[in-house]
Amino acid sequence: MRALLVNPPDLHTVVANNPTVIDEERGHHPPLGILHVAGYLRAFTEHDVAICDAQVEHLDFAAIRQRIVDYQPDLLGVTAMTFTILDVMEICRIAKAVNPDIVVALGGPHVHIFQTETIRLPFVDVIVIGEGETTFADLMNNLRDLAGMRKVPGIVFKDKDGSIVNTGSRPLLDDLDILPFPARDLTPYTKYTHLMAKHQPITTMFTSRGCPYKCTFCDRPHLGKNFRARSPMSVVDEMEEIVNLGIRETLIYDDTFTINKRRVHEICDEILARGIKLGWDIRARVNTVDEELLAKMKAAGCERIHYGVEVGNDRMMKVLKKGLTISQVERGFKMTKAAGIETLAYFMIGNPSETREDIMDSIALAKRIDPDYIHLTILTPFPATEVYFEGLKQGILKKDFWREFAKNPTADFEPEYWLENFKKEELFELLVHSYKAFYQRPSYVLKVGSRVRSVGEFMRKASAGLKIFGMDARGATSLREI
């Protein structure tokens, strides 16, 4: 059997909550989900597998169709994100036009949340629920055997008579060390870049799954709430493989890399013992780091930490259930900068009960902690999050719009915002104002210019900077409207 796993293009993405310049300039990341599925299929089955990353290869639908024709897969697996579901549906249609007998399977967070809605979409045969590695392997092993498919936990599929079969859930993996490393060699892995990266090319990796925190705006139900971590030896083995591929930096996609400080120390010790030269970024919370840990991470190659700050005062921290205080934020950034590690701060505006004064507090905090980068968005109440359910309960959100979109995805769809104290246009104006207030400071421009290490880095950052300077009140640039 042959499986072709596809990362869909972003040709018809649903309107998101970022200014266009942010999406345009940030680069492309490897599709980690299907890379792990491909690695598992290759290691534990006899099936052939190939990957088509339409985004990094800039493939249109005609080119994707040709890939399907050339490879002749028995199964087409597509990563389904809510914002790319229109492109996903077009790939499904193309696959069935090429060969009606191709089994089309979708995986990802969208299908996990909207199982019934997704399986009822045209041209979709199977959806994979939860973690996909072992489930995809079992699916491939039983692809032409309906009786066998009924025994594969973690899938929903259409029977021959059109009825829907749900095989029930599959337990989350306890031992993540059993997973092979992502099949990076099946992609053009030297083409992946990131605006902030000091070294190119880049890749991504995970060292743990599950987030135990309770922020109202975030949820990853397909990965669970229980923190599950790979062993330090497994993590560093993968880093060594990454270096051997000629990759120079990796973004660690764990929700919070520093939950277990002892484990992080052990990872760093192993990196240092092997003399591995690899830059790496992490996501962390300001209350899960200290001076000793930061110094160790810096010595082991940590280039940058992404901190979720979100808001600028303690009242709003409580509203979002962040479990943090502004004093912790200030101390965390101070320690990180003292360790010589770059920082990125995430902020959101348009939160529940938030006022203009609260947003000004966020801008003031951003300037005060002075990270190397900020990433600002307008809160979009995402499906399955506490803030989404609360918005429906309070009537701030007029209808269950994500479920309606999942039932019938259309190109004119726009997500709703939390419009309690603002109009949508006002939020876009405040978003652009916030970006400019931070990035157009002379002190910031001088700081970034003094740290540029190469012509390529200068060109990437200059391009993004000029576009930020040119954003209008809706976050548009002269090159493209939102």
Coordinates of N, CA, C and O in Angstrom, one line a residue, residues 349-354 378-381 387 391 394-398 401 414-428:
I349 N -5.4 41.4 22.1 CA -6.4 42.5 22.5 C -7.8 42.0 22.1 O -8.0 41.0 21.4
G350 N -8.8 42.7 22.6 CA -10.2 42.3 22.4 C -10.6 41.2 23.3 O -11.4 40.3 22.9
N351 N -10.1 41.1 24.5 CA -10.4 40.0 25.4 C -11.7 40.3 26.2 O -12.1 41.5 26.2
P352 N -12.3 39.4 26.8 CA -13.5 39.6 27.6 C -13.3 40.7 28.7 O -12.3 40.7 29.4
S353 N -14.2 41.6 28.7 CA -14.3 42.8 29.6 C -13.2 43.8 29.4 O -13.1 44.8 30.1
E354 N -12.3 43.6 28.4 CA -11.1 44.5 28.2 C -11.6 45.9 27.8 O -12.4 46.0 26.9
I378 N -5.7 39.8 17.6 CA -7.1 40.0 18.2 C -7.6 38.7 18.7 O -7.5 37.7 17.9
L379 N -8.1 38.6 19.9 CA -8.6 37.4 20.4 C -9.7 36.8 19.4 O -10.7 37.5 19.2
T380 N -9.5 35.7 19.0 CA -10.5 34.9 18.2 C -11.0 33.8 19.1 O -10.2 32.9 19.5
P381 N -12.2 33.8 19.5 CA -12.7 32.6 20.4 C -12.7 31.3 19.5 O -13.5 31.2 18.7
V387 N -13.4 30.3 26.5 CA -13.9 31.6 26.1 C -15.0 31.5 25.0 O -15.9 32.4 25.0
G391 N -18.7 32.9 25.6 CA -19.2 33.9 24.6 C -20.6 33.5 24.1 O -21.5 34.3 24.0
Q394 N -23.1 34.0 27.1 CA -23.4 35.4 27.4 C -24.1 36.1 26.2 O -24.6 37.2 26.4
G395 N -24.1 35.5 25.1 CA -24.7 36.1 23.9 C -23.7 37.1 23.2 O -24.1 37.8 22.3
I396 N -22.5 37.2 23.7 CA -21.5 38.0 23.0 C -21.2 37.4 21.6 O -21.1 38.1 20.6
L397 N -21.2 36.1 21.5 CA -21.2 35.4 20.2 C -22.6 35.0 19.9 O -23.3 34.3 20.7
K398 N -23.1 35.4 18.7 CA -24.5 35.3 18.4 C -24.9 33.9 18.1 O -26.1 33.5 18.2
F401 N -20.8 29.7 15.5 CA -20.4 29.9 14.1 C -19.3 28.9 13.7 O -19.2 28.6 12.5
E414 N -16.2 34.6 8.0 CA -15.3 35.3 8.9 C -15.6 35.0 10.3 O -16.8 35.0 10.7
P415 N -14.6 34.7 11.1 CA -14.9 34.4 12.5 C -15.3 35.6 13.3 O -15.0 36.7 12.9
E416 N -16.1 35.4 14.4 CA -16.5 36.5 15.2 C -15.4 36.8 16.2 O -14.6 36.0 16.6
Y417 N -15.5 38.1 16.7 CA -14.6 38.5 17.8 C -15.4 38.8 19.0 O -16.6 38.8 19.0
W418 N -14.7 39.0 20.1 CA -15.4 39.3 21.4 C -15.7 40.8 21.4 O -14.9 41.6 21.9
L419 N -16.8 41.2 20.8 CA -17.1 42.6 20.6 C -18.0 43.1 21.8 O -19.2 43.5 21.6
E420 N -17.4 43.1 22.9 CA -18.1 43.6 24.1 C -18.0 45.1 24.3 O -19.0 45.8 24.6
N421 N -16.8 45.6 24.2 CA -16.5 47.0 24.4 C -16.0 47.7 23.1 O -15.7 48.9 23.2
F422 N -15.9 47.0 22.0 CA -15.3 47.6 20.8 C -16.0 47.1 19.6 O -16.7 46.0 19.6
K423 N -16.0 47.9 18.5 CA -16.3 47.4 17.2 C -15.1 46.7 16.6 O -14.0 47.0 17.0
K424 N -15.4 45.9 15.6 CA -14.3 45.2 15.0 C -13.3 46.1 14.4 O -12.1 45.9 14.5
E425 N -13.7 47.2 13.7 CA -12.8 48.1 13.1 C -11.9 48.8 14.2 O -10.8 49.1 13.9
E426 N -12.5 49.0 15.3 CA -11.7 49.6 16.4 C -10.6 48.7 16.9 O -9.5 49.1 17.2
L427 N -10.9 47.4 16.9 CA -9.9 46.4 17.3 C -8.7 46.4 16.3 O -7.5 46.3 16.7
F428 N -9.0 46.4 15.0 CA -8.0 46.5 14.0 C -7.1 47.7 14.1 O -5.9 47.7 14.0

